[in-house]
Each structure stands twice: as C-alpha cells, then as structure tokens.
XYZ file of C-alpha atoms in Angstrom:
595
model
C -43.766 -20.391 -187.286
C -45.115 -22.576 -189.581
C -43.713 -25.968 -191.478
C -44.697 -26.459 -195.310
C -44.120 -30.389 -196.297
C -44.725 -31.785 -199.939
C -45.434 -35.414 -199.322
C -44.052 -35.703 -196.094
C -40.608 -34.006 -197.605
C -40.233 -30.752 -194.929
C -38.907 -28.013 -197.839
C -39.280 -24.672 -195.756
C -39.566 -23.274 -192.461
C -41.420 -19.858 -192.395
C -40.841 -17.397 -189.890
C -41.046 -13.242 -189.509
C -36.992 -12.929 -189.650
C -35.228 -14.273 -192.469
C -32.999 -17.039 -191.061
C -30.950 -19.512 -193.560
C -32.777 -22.719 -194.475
C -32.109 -26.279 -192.684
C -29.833 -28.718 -194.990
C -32.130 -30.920 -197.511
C -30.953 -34.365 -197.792
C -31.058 -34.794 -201.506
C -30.930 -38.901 -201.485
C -34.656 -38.912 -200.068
C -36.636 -41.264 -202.237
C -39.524 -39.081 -202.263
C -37.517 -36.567 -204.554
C -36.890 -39.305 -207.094
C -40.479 -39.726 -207.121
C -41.371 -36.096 -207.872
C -39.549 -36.057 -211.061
C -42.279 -36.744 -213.610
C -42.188 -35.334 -216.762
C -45.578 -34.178 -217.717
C -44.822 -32.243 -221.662
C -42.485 -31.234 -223.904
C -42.952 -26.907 -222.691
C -42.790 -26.931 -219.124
C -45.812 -25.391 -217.215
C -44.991 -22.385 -214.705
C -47.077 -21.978 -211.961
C -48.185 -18.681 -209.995
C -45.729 -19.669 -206.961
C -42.851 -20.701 -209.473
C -43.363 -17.322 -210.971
C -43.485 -15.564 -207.490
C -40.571 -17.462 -206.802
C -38.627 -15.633 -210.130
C -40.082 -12.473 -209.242
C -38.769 -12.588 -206.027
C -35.447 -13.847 -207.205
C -35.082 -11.059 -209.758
C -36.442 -8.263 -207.461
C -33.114 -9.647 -205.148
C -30.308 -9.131 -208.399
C -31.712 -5.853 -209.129
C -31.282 -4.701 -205.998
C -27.994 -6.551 -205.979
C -26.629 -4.691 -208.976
C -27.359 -1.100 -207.326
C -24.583 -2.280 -205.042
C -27.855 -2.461 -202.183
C -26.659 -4.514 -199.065
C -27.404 -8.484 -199.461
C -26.896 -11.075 -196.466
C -23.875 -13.245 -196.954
C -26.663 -16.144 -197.786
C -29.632 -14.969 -199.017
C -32.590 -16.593 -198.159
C -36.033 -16.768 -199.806
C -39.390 -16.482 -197.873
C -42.222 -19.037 -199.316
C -45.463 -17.862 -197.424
C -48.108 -20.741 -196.461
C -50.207 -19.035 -199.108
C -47.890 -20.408 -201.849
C -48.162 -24.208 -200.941
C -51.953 -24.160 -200.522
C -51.939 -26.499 -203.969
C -48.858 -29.210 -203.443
C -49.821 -29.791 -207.366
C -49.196 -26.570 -208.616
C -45.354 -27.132 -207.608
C -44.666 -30.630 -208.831
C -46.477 -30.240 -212.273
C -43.925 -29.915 -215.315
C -41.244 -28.257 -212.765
C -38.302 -30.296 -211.539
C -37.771 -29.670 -207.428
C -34.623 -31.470 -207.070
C -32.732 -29.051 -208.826
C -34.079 -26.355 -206.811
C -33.309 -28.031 -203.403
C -30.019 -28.735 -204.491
C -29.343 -25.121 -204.444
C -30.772 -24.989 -201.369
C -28.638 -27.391 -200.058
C -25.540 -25.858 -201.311
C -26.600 -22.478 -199.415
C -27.438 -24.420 -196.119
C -24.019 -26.239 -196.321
C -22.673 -22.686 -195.897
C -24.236 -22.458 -192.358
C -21.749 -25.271 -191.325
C -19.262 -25.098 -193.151
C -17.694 -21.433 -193.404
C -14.969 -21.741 -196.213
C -18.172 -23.630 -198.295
C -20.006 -20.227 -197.257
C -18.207 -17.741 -198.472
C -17.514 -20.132 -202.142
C -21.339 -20.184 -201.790
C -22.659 -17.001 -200.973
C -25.906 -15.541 -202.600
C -23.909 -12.835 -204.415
C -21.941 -15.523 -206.522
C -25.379 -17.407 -207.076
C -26.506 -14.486 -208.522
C -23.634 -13.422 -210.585
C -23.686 -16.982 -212.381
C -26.876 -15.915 -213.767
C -26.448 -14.707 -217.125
C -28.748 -12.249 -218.860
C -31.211 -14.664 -219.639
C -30.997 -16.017 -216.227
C -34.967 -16.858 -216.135
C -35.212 -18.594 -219.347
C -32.316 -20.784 -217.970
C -34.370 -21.872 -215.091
C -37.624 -21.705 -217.182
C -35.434 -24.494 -219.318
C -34.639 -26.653 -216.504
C -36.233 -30.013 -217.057
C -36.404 -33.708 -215.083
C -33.667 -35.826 -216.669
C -35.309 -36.747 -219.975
C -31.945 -36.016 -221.733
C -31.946 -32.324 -221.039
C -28.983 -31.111 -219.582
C -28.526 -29.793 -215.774
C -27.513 -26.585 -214.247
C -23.518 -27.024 -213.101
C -22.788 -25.866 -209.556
C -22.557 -21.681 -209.429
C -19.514 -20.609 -210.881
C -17.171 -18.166 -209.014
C -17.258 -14.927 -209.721
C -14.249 -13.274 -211.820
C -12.233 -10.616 -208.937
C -10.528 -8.050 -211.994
C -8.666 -6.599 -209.069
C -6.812 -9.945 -208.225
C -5.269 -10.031 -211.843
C -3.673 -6.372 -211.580
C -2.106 -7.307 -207.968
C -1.044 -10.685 -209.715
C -0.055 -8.652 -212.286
C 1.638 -5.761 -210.250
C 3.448 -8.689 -208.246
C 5.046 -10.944 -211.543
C 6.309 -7.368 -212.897
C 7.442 -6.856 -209.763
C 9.682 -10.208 -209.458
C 10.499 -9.378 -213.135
C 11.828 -6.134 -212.827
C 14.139 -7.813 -209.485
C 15.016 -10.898 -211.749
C 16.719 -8.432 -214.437
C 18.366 -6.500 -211.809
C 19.991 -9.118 -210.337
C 20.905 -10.549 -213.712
C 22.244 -6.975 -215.003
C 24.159 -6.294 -211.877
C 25.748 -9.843 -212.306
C 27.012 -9.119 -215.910
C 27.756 -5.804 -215.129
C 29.730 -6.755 -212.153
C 31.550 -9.432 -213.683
C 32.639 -6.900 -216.596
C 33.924 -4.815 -214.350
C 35.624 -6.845 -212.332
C 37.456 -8.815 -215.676
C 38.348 -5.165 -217.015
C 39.784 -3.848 -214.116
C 41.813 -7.287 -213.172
C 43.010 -7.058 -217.077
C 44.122 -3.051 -216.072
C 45.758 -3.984 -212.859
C 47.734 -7.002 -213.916
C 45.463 -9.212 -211.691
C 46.047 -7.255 -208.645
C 43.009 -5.756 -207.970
C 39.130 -6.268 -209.246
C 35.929 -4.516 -209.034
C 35.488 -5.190 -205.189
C 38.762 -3.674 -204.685
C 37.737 -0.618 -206.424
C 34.793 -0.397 -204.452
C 36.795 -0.511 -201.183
C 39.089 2.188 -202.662
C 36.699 4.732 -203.187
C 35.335 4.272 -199.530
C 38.714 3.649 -197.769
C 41.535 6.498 -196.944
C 43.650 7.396 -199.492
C 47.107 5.269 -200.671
C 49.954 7.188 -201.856
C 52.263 5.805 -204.439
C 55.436 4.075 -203.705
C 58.474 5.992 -203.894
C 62.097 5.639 -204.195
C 64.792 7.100 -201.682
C 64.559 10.499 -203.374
C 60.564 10.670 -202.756
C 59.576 10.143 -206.447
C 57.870 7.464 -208.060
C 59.124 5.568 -211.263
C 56.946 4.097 -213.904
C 57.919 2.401 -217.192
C 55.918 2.978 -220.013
C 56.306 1.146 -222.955
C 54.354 0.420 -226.219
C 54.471 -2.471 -228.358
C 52.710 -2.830 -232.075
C 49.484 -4.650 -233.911
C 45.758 -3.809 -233.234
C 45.292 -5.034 -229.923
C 47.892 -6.915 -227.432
C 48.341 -10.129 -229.537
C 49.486 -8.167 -232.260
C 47.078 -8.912 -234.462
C 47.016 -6.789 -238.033
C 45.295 -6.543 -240.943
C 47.689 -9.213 -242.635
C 47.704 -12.030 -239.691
C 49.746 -11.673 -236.364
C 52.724 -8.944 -236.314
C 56.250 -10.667 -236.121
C 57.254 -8.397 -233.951
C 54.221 -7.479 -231.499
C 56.455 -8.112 -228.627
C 59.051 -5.676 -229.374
C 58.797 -2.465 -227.247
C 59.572 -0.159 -230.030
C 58.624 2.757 -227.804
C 60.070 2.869 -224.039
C 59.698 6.004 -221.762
C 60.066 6.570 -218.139
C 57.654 9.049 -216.158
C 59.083 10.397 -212.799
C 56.572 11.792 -210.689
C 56.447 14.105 -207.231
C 53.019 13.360 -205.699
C 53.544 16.433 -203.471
C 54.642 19.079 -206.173
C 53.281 17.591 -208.936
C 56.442 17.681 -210.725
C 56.944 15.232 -213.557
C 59.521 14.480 -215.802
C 59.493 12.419 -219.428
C 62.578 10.439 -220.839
C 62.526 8.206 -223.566
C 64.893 5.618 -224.574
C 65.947 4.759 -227.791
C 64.873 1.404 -229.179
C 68.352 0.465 -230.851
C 70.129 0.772 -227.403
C 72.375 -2.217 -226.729
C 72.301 -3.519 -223.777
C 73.389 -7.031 -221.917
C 70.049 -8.264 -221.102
C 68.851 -8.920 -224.628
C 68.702 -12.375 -226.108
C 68.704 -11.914 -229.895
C 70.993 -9.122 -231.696
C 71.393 -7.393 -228.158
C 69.223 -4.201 -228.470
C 66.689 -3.282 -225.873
C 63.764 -3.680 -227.880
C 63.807 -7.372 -227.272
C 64.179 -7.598 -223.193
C 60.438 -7.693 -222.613
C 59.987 -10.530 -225.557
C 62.926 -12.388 -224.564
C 61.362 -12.776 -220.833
C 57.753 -12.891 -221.382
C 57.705 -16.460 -222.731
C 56.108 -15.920 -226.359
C 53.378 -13.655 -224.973
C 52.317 -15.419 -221.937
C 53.860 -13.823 -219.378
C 53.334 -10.731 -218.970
C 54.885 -9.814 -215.748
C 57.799 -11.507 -216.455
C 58.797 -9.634 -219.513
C 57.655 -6.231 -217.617
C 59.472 -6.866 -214.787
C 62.860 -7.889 -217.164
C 62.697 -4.343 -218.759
C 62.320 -2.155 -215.903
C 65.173 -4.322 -214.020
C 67.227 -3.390 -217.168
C 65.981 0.425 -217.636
C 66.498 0.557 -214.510
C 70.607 -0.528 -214.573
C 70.488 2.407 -217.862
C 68.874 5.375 -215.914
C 70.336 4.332 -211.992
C 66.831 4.753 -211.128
C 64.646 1.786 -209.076
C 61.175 1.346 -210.886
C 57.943 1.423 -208.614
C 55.176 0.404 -211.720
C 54.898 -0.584 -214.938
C 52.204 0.181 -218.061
C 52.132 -1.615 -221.192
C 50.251 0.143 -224.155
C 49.327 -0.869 -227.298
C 50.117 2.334 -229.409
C 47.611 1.319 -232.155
C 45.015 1.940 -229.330
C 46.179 6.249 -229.658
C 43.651 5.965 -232.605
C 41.084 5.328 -230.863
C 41.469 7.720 -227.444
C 42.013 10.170 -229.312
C 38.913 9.905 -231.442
C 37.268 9.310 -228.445
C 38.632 12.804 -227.313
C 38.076 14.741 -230.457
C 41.402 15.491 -231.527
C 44.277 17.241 -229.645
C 47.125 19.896 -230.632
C 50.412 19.305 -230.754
C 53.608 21.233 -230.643
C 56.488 19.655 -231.597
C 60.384 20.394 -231.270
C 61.655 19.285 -234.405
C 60.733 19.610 -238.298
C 58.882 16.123 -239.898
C 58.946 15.255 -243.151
C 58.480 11.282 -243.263
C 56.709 11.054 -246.659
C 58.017 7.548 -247.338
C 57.055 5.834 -244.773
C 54.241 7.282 -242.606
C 53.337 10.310 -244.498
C 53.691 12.204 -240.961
C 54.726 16.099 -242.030
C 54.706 18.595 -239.450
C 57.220 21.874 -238.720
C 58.336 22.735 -235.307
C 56.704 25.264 -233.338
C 53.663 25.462 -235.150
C 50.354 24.148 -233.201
C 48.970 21.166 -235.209
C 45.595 19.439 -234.520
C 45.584 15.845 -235.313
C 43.075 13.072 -235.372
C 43.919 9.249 -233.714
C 45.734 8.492 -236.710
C 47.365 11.237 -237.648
C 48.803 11.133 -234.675
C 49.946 7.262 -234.671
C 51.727 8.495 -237.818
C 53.951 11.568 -235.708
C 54.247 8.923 -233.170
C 55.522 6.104 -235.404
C 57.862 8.964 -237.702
C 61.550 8.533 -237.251
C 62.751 9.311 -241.043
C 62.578 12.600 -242.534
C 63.660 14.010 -239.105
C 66.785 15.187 -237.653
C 67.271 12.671 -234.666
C 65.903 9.578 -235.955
C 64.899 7.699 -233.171
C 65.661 10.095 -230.524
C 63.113 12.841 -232.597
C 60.453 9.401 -232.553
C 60.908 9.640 -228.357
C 60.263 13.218 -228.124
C 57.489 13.504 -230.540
C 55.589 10.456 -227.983
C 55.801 12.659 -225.190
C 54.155 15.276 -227.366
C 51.074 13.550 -227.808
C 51.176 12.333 -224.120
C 50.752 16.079 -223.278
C 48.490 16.955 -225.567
C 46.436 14.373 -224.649
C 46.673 14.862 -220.632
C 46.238 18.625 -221.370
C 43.023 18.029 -223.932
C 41.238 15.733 -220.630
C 42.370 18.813 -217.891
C 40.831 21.499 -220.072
C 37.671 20.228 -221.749
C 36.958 17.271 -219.532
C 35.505 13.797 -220.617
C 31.780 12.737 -219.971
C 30.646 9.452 -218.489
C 30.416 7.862 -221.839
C 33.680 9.231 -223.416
C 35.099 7.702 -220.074
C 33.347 4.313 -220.449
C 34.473 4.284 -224.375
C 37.937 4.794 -222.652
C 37.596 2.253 -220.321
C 37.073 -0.121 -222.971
C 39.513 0.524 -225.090
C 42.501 0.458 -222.254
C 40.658 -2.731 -221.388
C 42.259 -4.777 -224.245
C 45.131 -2.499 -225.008
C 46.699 -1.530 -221.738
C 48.600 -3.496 -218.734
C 49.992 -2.679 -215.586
C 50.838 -3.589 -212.321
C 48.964 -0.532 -210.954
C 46.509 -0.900 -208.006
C 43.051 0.539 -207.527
C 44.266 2.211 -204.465
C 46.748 3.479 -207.262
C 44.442 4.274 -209.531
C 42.617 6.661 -206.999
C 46.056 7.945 -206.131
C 46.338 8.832 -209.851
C 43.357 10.591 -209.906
C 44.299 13.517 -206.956
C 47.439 14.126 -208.944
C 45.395 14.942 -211.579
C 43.103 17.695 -209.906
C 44.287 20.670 -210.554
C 47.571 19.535 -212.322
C 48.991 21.975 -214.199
C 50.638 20.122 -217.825
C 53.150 22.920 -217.441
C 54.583 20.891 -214.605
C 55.205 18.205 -217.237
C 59.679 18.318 -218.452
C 60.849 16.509 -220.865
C 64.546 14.936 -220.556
C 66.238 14.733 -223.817
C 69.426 12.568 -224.316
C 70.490 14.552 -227.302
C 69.590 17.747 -227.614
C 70.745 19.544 -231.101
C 69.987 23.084 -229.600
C 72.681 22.560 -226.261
C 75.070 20.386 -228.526
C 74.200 17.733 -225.312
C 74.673 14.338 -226.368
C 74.760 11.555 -223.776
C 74.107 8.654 -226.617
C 75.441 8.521 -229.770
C 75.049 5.557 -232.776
C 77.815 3.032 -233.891
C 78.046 0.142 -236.062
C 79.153 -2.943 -234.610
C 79.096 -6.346 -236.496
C 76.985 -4.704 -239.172
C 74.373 -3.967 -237.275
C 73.621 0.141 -236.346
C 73.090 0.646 -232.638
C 72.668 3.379 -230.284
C 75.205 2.970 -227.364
C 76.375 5.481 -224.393
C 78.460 8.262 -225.358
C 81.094 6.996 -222.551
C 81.141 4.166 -224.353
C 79.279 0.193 -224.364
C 77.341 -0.014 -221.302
C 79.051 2.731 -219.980
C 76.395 4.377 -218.010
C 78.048 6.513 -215.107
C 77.371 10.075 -217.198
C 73.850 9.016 -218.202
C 72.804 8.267 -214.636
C 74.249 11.665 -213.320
C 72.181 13.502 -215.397
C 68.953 11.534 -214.821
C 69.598 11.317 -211.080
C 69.433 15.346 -211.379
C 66.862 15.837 -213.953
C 64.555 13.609 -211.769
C 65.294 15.014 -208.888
C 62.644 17.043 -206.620
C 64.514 20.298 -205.977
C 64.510 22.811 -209.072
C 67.893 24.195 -208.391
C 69.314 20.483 -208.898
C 67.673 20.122 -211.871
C 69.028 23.811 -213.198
C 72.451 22.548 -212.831
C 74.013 25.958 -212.124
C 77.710 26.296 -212.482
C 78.399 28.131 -209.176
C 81.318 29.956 -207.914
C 82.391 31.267 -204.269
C 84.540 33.504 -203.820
C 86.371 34.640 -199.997
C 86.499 38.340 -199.758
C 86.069 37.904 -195.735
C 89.680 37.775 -195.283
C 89.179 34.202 -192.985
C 90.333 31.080 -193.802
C 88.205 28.206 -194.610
C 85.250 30.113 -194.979
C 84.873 29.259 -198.863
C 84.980 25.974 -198.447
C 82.270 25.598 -195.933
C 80.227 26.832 -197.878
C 80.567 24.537 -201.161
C 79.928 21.358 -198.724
C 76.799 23.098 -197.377
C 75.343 24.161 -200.874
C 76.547 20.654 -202.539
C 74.487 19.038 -199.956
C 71.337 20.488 -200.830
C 71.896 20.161 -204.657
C 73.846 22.646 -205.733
C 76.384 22.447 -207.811
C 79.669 24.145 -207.021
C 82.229 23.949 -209.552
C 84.967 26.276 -208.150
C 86.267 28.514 -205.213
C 88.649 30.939 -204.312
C 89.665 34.150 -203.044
C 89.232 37.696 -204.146
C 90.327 41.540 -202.481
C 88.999 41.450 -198.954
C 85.836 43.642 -198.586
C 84.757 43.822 -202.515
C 81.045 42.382 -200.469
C 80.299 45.110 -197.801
C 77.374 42.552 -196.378
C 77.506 39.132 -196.026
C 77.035 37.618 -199.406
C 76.773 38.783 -203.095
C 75.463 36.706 -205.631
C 75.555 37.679 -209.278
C 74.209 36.039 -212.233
C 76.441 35.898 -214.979
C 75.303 33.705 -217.521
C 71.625 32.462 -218.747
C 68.541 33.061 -216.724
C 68.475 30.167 -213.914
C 64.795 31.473 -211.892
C 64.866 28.174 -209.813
C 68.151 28.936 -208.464
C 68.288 32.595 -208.357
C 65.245 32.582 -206.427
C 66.206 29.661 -203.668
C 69.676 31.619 -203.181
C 67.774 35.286 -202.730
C 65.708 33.649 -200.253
C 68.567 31.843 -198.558
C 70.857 34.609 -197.716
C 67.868 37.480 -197.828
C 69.278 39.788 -200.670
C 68.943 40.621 -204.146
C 70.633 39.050 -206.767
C 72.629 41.006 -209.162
C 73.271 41.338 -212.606
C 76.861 40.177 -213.734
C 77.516 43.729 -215.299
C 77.763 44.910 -211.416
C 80.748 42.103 -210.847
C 84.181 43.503 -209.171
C 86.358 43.841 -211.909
C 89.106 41.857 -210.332
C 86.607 38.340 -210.629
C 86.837 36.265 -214.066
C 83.904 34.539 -213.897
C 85.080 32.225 -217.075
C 82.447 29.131 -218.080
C 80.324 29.624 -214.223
C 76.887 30.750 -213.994
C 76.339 32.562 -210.797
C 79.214 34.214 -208.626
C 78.957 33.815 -204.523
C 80.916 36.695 -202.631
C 81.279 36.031 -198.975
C 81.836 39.291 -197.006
C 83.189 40.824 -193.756
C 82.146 38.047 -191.458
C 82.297 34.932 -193.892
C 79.044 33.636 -191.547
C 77.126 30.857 -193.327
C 73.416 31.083 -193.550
C-alpha cells in the first residue's frame, strides 16, 4: 500500500483491492492554493487523460448493463503522480475532490450512498460528458459542475400513474353510487308515499316474502284513481289545469293473492255522494281533503273512506295516476290492442272512434283519447269506466307476453316517478311482482254497474237543482243493492260470483230435509231462492241436479263434485217440476242425506 500526497494534501490511497476512498476535507488551504489559472485552453495531461479513459472504459461497461459496485472507485497507480506538475497545470483539483468527497460521504452515511452512487454519477454525464470536464476551469468566471443529478426511474411514473387512476376510478364510484343511490331512494319514497326508500328495497329483495293485507273475505282492496294535466301539479300546455285535483277516473281492483283472481269496477265521476264539499259529486272528495295539493294522503285516504261507504268494501291501498302519463308507458311499450265492449264515435271532442269487438292497436295517445271518450257512446260515463279497464288489460297483458327490458323498465320507472302515488310498500311491491308470474289476464273480471246487454242497472242519472248526477238506483245514497252485488262479485268463490238461482226440491218423502239443505248451500255462497216438495222418488239416488237455464261452469262443476254425480240437462226434468225464473233444480232422493 502506498500513499500519493500533492503538497502535503493525501489525495489517494492505492492498494490491490478496490476499496472506497477516505473523505477529503475540501476547506484545506492548500486546495485554494492549487487553483491557478495558467491559459485561456486548458492543458490535459497524460494522467488526466488516463483518468477519462478510465472513466469512460467504466460507462461503457455500465451501459451493457455489466455489474458496477454501489460506489465506484478509481485506481491512480504511483506511476501517475511521478510529476505533481503535470496534475496542477491548467486543471482545477478541487472540483475533482469534491466528487470524491461526495462518494466517500456515502461510506458513512447510507441514505447519502445510495443518492450518490457511481451509477447516478455516471448517468448525469451527458453525451459530451468529456468535453464537460475538459471545460471545467478554476473560478475565473466560468461556471461549475452542479452536484450529480438523480437519475429519472420511468417505472415510478406508471405506478404513480397506475395508483392516481386507481383513486380516480374509486373517487367516481363512490360519487356515482351516491347520485345513483340518492335517485333511487327519492323515486321510490315519491312511489311509496314516503313509506319506504331504496334501503328498504334492498332489504326486501333479501328478506322473506310479505303478503298483502286483506280484508275479512281474504282479498285485498286498492283504489285507483286518475286525475288530469301533464304531470301531478296539473300542469298543461296553457298554465296549471283548474281542475288537476279532480279524480275524473276512479276504479277499484280486488285481488286474491292465492287464486289470482281479480276483479275491476269503476265508478262514475258524477256520483253524488255526502262527503263532497262543492256541488256534491265524488269527483271532488280527494280535492276537498288534500288541502290545495299538499296533502296527498289526506285526500287519498278521504276517497277510499268514501268508496269505501259506496261499495261496503274496507280499502287496504291506494294509487294515484296521472292519466296523461298512459302516453308515455305505452310508447314505452310499443303499442297495445284493445277490445272494447261498446261502439265509439267521439268525433267532437276527442276524436276517439272505435267499434266493439274488433281488436284495435293504439299508440299512448290514441289511447288517452278511448280513455278520456264519454260522448258518442252509449253509456256516457259508465262506457268512459269500462273502456279504462280496457287499456289496463291490454297493457298488463302486452308486459306478460312480450316482456320489458332493463331500459324499457328504467324509462318506466321514471315516468311513474313523477306521475304515480301510493301508499304501497316495497315489501308490497315484491308482493306485486309473484302475482304477476305466471298470471293469466284471463283471470282479470270486470264489474259493470250498468250493463245494456243484462238490462242490469244498479245506477241510474237524475237532475237535481240543475245539475245532472249519477245516483243509486235505490235511490240518494241508497247503497244496500249496490253493496250486495259487489260483496258477491268480489268475492273468492266462483259459484258466489255466478249468482245461480237455485231450487231444492224434497222427493225423499222426510220432513225438513229441504230446508237443511238451503242453510248449508247459503252458507258457502250459494244462492237459494226457493224450496219445496215434489212426488216422492222422482230421484232414485240421492240428489239430482239439472241445469235449466244459461251455462253456470263455476257452479255446475262445484255441485257435481259435491254430491259425486252428473249434472243434467233441464230437458231430462220430471214433468211435474216448474222450474219458472231458477237456474239449476236440486232433487233430494230416497234418504234426503246431506253431503
């Protein structure tokens, strides 16, 4: 091991193993007195030059990726400091031993080692990297070398990159779910009347399933009723509808969750009744309690209390529609076909033409114009009823046979969003949906109040104080007939809703047997108009049943299964039996036994 000194100044010890260089103090005095500039070009000397060879001999081997020591040291041999003056003349040392000193300091100092490492030395030369140190100068104005410069890590930027996408990409999530959420849970409050929002809906779909409510006969009640303008503020073309709070269409839906039975009735709009606060028709209950529009419930909750005192039925839940909004469902749907009962010919008013019987397809409003058509027709207002619940099976029965996609569903969504109300539930809601898999629209009845084709008429129209109303055929608020025949048109068991005119005859020859009978038959619906006694053993088995008038298959079939026979034509009837204005004849033979 040797020691090479330059005035005393030790710059380099020499050894056979490359070992990192001892720390220069760079605020010796000698240094300063080194710097002498000697010319304008600055002289290189054979160990400078050595000194760049050996330096660029190190990059090159450097770029070919060969393996370099985390500090890279450089070997002067005693033969290159033979001649102390061939250093110091035009060169400028201090600038060299200061980046010496920065590559000791990484010996001590480890985070200073790795910013200072001979592969970033390197890389902060730039192409002309020996020119740049040929340049170097003492400080006669030219200007020095900065500390090495870090090298640039490409791979850093894509992580960085990778990472701020990353957060980006989580940012807009969060802020999409947000809106998305809080759209949800606004529509579905606006659909439930407040009583449920999206976080119900959620729990719905993952919770067992909620039936609907029911009344004491096992069905559930819901009033449906429409009111006018585009949207539910009854807002027009010309300003704000006068009358956007007038339910100029009211119909009830009965519904069997467990049969799937449901039954339509609609009420006429003109119907007086005592709830009503301005000319006394029933238009004007939800308006008169809903305070100007703002209370929704209220009004709602006013009309099925007095629907409900009409039909002798008890209301479970409520839907308010904005008819204008048919337009636009059924546009959404493409079209349905409708079948209607009764001839149209409203060219006055809403141009609406159709003739009964024939299958019509109609567009949103086309069909807002059969819906809204009560002139040109042969009931008026009651024809304007059954022409609604035309379109409300057309429409169910264009969704169960062609289906709707997500966005059809979503367009839907929106548009019962600001035209539709209710007091419904999600758990509803979902309840709603089972009835609808696999429902058959055939299940659908309508109830008519007047009905040209039976002569049945249980409303009628009268002018009192010169103003035209629609009142019970019993009479003002006289009720009693209207609720029989709703309380068996809604009612669960077909034969009930038949109505069969039923007679039983005794032909056992023992007393009282008749009569048993009718109480057991009236208490499971039937409806026994007569009995009486005929010549003992015209019924060789225990009953005969005959059907005398029109077709009744509900009740035909519930009687062959209840006794175990066949049921015969009225042409086979004992001659001795008048079977005047009944529909099926009951025979009770030899033993008079009920079933």
């Amino acid at each position: 091991m040797s020691k090479t000194t330059i005035d005393g100044l030790k710059v380099r010890e020499s050894s056979s193993s490359k070992r990192p260089v001892e720390t220069v103090r760079s605020s010796s005095h000698a240094i300063d007195m080194m710097k002498r500039p000697t010319s304008t070009k600055p002289v290189v000397s054979r160990q400078r030059q050595a000194l760049i060879d050996s330096i660029d001999s190190i990059k090159r081997k450097n770029s070919t990726n060969e393996f370099l020591d985390p500090v890279q040291t450089f070997d002067f041999d005693s033969e290159y400091v033979d001649n102390a003056s061939d250093f110091t003349t035009g060169s400028d040392w201090s600038d060299l031993l200061g980046d010496l000193e920065q590559v000791s300091i990484g010996e001590k100092n480890p985070k200073a080692k790795e910013r200072t490492s001979t592969n970033n030395f390197l890389n902060s030369w730039g192409e002309d990297g020996q020119s740049d140190f040929l340049n170097q100068g003492s400080d006669d104005g030219i200007e020095q070398p900065g500390p090495p410069t870090r090298a640039k890590r490409p791979h850093h930027k894509k992580r960085h990159l990778a990472r701020n996408i990353t957060i980006a990409f989580i940012c807009l999530l969060i802020i999409g779910g947000g809106v998305v959420y809080k759209w949800g849970d606004e529509l579905i409050s606006r659909l439930t009347g407040g009583k449920s929002g999206l976080w119900d809906a959620i729990v719905s779909v993952v919770s067992d399933e909620v039936p609907f409510a029911e009344d004491q006969n096992g069905r559930t009640n819901v009033l449906i009723f429409g009111t006018e303008g585009y949207n539910m503020n009854g807002d027009t073309a010309h300003g704000t509808h006068d009358g956007a709070q007038l339910t100029d269409s009211i119909m009830v839906a009965s519904l069997d969750q467990k049969t799937k039975d449901v039954a339509l009735l609609s009420l006429p709009r003109d119907l007086k009744v005592p709830m009503a606060c301005s000319v006394g028709k029933i238009n004007e209950v939800f308006w008169c309690n809903n305070q100007d529009g703002t209370n929704e419930q209220a009004g709602a909750e006013a009309l099925m209390k007095q629907v409900g005192d009409v039909l002798g039925i008890k209301f479970q839940y409520y839907a308010h529609i904005n008819w204008a909004s048919l337009i636009d469902i059924i546009d959404t749907i493409g079209g349905i076909t409708v079948t209607l009962d009764e001839n149209i010919a409203d060219y006055d008013y809403t141009g609406a033409v159709a003739q009964a019987g024939v299958p019509i397809q109609v567009n949103g409003e086309q069909a807002l114009g059969l819906a809204r058509a009560r002139h040109g027709t042969q009931g008026g207002d009651f024809t304007r009823g059954n022409t609604q619940q035309k379109i409300v099976e057309a429409i169910i029965s264009k969704v169960m046979q062609n289906g709707i996609g997500a966005g059809e569903a979503l367009n839907i969504l929106n548009i019962l969003g600001d035209n539709f109300r209710s007091n419904f539930s999600t758990d509803n809601i979902k309840a709603g949906v089972r009835v609808l898999t696999d429902f058959n629209v055939a299940n659908i009845r309508q109830v008519p109040l007047v009905d040209y084709e039976t002569n049945t008429f249980y409303m009628t129209t009268d002018t009192i104080n010169n103003v035209s109303y629609v009142i019970p055929s019993a009479g003002v608020n006289n009720y009693t007939k209207i609720q029989e025949y709703v309380a068996e048109m809604f009612s669960s068991n077909p034969t009930a809703r038949e109505h069969a005119r039923i007679a039983i005859y005794n032909a056992s020859g023992q007393y009282g047997v008749a009569g048993a009978e009718r109480s057991r038959l009236q208490d499971d619906g039937y409806n026994v108009v007569s009995i009486g006694d005929t010549t003992t053993g015209s019924c060789a088995s225990k009953y005969c049943v005959y059907v005398v008038g029109q077709d009744f298959p509900a009740t035909t079939t519930a009687l062959a299964e209840r006794y175990g026979i066949s049921v015969k034509s009225g042409d086979e009837l004992p001659s001795d039996i008048d079977p005047g204005e009944t529909d099926i004849i009951i025979l009770l033979g030899f033993s008079g036994d009920a079933a």
